[in-house]
């Protein structure tokens, strides 16, 4: 158990809808990362927060947004969903920003858009 | 430009043999870190090993070792005495000191044969 909690585990929704994915980092971790993994693909970096502030941005669509709250949990909001948004969404946390601290991943939220 | 390259989409290896998974990277930042993760069929991401750009010795963690060749920008993962449970997808990743993004390669699917 990595200590990172993601909810829900599975989500099935229709095109055009909006969903919110939630992540609770490991106790003591200040950084939260979001990644998207499409079928048989690598992990695409979306966005990173450190202690409540956005730290780095990757290939995140404008339809997607995220935030990290004072209690350090994070939410990823996906709106105007399209079929191509179907993927496994991972949240990961680490102790701090730069350095050798590895990412600890949650088990992911599998999103299916129909 | 792709920063992490894993040239082996898939590999088949006999149980108990050693395995080398290739990873090359590209960066102009003198300070960076390299990570390897394992993703079994169950989907979770498991941290295996870390190598810092200034580390003098190759990293080792149990049966895992990292063959770090800095001049060649290569960070190959070596698994000794492979086991059936090693069958999984393996991802190489890099973090540059100048930003917090951790970028992943497309992965290598390893199959261990009995």
CSV table of N, CA and C in Angstrom, one decimal, chain A residues 7-46:
chain,number,residue,atom,x,y,z
A,7,UNK,N,-10.0,8.2,-5.3
A,7,UNK,CA,-11.4,7.8,-5.4
A,7,UNK,C,-12.1,8.6,-6.5
A,8,UNK,N,-13.0,8.0,-7.2
A,8,UNK,CA,-13.4,6.6,-7.1
A,8,UNK,C,-12.4,5.7,-7.9
A,9,UNK,N,-12.6,4.4,-7.8
A,9,UNK,CA,-11.7,3.5,-8.5
A,9,UNK,C,-12.1,3.4,-10.0
A,10,UNK,N,-13.4,3.4,-10.2
A,10,UNK,CA,-14.0,3.3,-11.5
A,10,UNK,C,-15.0,4.4,-11.7
A,11,UNK,N,-15.1,4.9,-12.9
A,11,UNK,CA,-16.1,6.0,-13.2
A,11,UNK,C,-16.5,5.8,-14.7
A,12,UNK,N,-17.8,5.7,-14.8
A,12,UNK,CA,-18.4,5.5,-16.2
A,12,UNK,C,-19.3,6.7,-16.4
A,13,UNK,N,-19.1,7.4,-17.4
A,13,UNK,CA,-20.0,8.6,-17.7
A,13,UNK,C,-20.1,8.8,-19.2
A,14,UNK,N,-21.0,9.8,-19.5
A,14,UNK,CA,-21.3,10.0,-20.9
A,14,UNK,C,-20.5,11.2,-21.5
A,15,UNK,N,-20.4,11.3,-22.8
A,15,UNK,CA,-19.7,12.4,-23.4
A,15,UNK,C,-20.4,13.7,-23.0
A,16,UNK,N,-19.7,14.7,-22.8
A,16,UNK,CA,-20.2,16.0,-22.5
A,16,UNK,C,-20.3,16.3,-21.0
A,17,UNK,N,-20.2,15.2,-20.2
A,17,UNK,CA,-20.4,15.3,-18.8
A,17,UNK,C,-19.1,15.9,-18.1
A,18,UNK,N,-19.2,16.1,-16.8
A,18,UNK,CA,-18.1,16.6,-16.0
A,18,UNK,C,-17.9,15.6,-14.8
A,19,UNK,N,-16.6,15.3,-14.5
A,19,UNK,CA,-16.4,14.5,-13.3
A,19,UNK,C,-15.2,15.1,-12.5
A,20,UNK,N,-15.2,14.6,-11.3
A,20,UNK,CA,-14.1,15.0,-10.4
A,20,UNK,C,-13.4,13.8,-9.8
A,21,UNK,N,-12.1,13.8,-9.9
A,21,UNK,CA,-11.3,12.7,-9.3
A,21,UNK,C,-10.6,13.3,-8.1
A,22,UNK,N,-10.6,12.4,-7.1
A,22,UNK,CA,-10.0,12.9,-5.8
A,22,UNK,C,-8.8,12.1,-5.4
A,23,UNK,N,-7.9,12.8,-4.8
A,23,UNK,CA,-6.6,12.2,-4.4
A,23,UNK,C,-6.2,12.7,-3.0
A,24,UNK,N,-5.9,11.7,-2.1
A,24,UNK,CA,-5.3,12.1,-0.8
A,24,UNK,C,-3.9,11.6,-0.8
A,25,UNK,N,-2.9,12.5,-0.6
A,25,UNK,CA,-1.5,12.0,-0.7
A,25,UNK,C,-1.1,11.3,0.6
A,26,UNK,N,0.1,10.7,0.5
A,26,UNK,CA,0.7,10.1,1.7
A,26,UNK,C,0.8,11.1,2.8
A,27,UNK,N,0.7,10.7,4.0
A,27,UNK,CA,0.9,11.6,5.1
A,27,UNK,C,2.3,12.2,5.1
A,28,UNK,N,2.4,13.5,5.1
A,28,UNK,CA,3.7,14.2,5.1
A,28,UNK,C,4.1,14.6,3.7
A,29,UNK,N,3.5,14.1,2.7
A,29,UNK,CA,3.9,14.5,1.3
A,29,UNK,C,3.2,15.8,0.9
A,30,UNK,N,4.0,16.7,0.4
A,30,UNK,CA,3.5,18.0,0.0
A,30,UNK,C,3.1,18.2,-1.4
A,31,UNK,N,3.8,17.3,-2.2
A,31,UNK,CA,3.6,17.4,-3.7
A,31,UNK,C,2.6,16.4,-4.2
A,32,UNK,N,1.7,16.8,-5.1
A,32,UNK,CA,0.8,15.9,-5.7
A,32,UNK,C,0.9,16.1,-7.2
A,33,UNK,N,1.0,15.0,-7.9
A,33,UNK,CA,1.1,14.9,-9.4
A,33,UNK,C,-0.1,14.2,-10.0
A,34,UNK,N,-0.5,14.6,-11.1
A,34,UNK,CA,-1.6,13.9,-11.9
A,34,UNK,C,-1.0,13.4,-13.2
A,35,UNK,N,-1.3,12.2,-13.5
A,35,UNK,CA,-0.9,11.6,-14.8
A,35,UNK,C,-2.1,10.9,-15.5
A,36,UNK,N,-2.1,10.9,-16.8
A,36,UNK,CA,-3.1,10.2,-17.6
A,36,UNK,C,-2.4,9.0,-18.3
A,37,UNK,N,-3.0,7.8,-18.2
A,37,UNK,CA,-2.5,6.7,-18.9
A,37,UNK,C,-3.6,6.1,-19.8
A,38,UNK,N,-3.4,6.3,-21.1
A,38,UNK,CA,-4.4,5.7,-22.0
A,38,UNK,C,-4.0,4.3,-22.3
A,39,UNK,N,-4.9,3.6,-23.0
A,39,UNK,CA,-4.7,2.1,-23.2
A,39,UNK,C,-3.3,1.9,-23.8
A,40,UNK,N,-2.5,1.0,-23.2
A,40,UNK,CA,-1.2,0.6,-23.7
A,40,UNK,C,-0.3,1.8,-24.0
A,41,UNK,N,-0.5,2.8,-23.3
A,41,UNK,CA,0.4,4.0,-23.4
A,41,UNK,C,1.2,4.3,-22.2
A,42,UNK,N,2.2,5.1,-22.3
A,42,UNK,CA,2.9,5.5,-21.1
A,42,UNK,C,2.1,6.5,-20.3
A,43,UNK,N,2.7,7.1,-19.3
A,43,UNK,CA,2.1,8.1,-18.5
A,43,UNK,C,2.3,9.5,-19.0
A,44,UNK,N,1.3,10.2,-19.2
A,44,UNK,CA,1.4,11.6,-19.6
A,44,UNK,C,1.2,12.5,-18.4
A,45,UNK,N,2.2,13.3,-18.2
A,45,UNK,CA,2.2,14.2,-17.0
A,45,UNK,C,1.1,15.3,-17.3
A,46,UNK,N,0.3,15.6,-16.4
A,46,UNK,CA,-0.8,16.6,-16.5
A,46,UNK,C,-0.4,17.8,-15.7
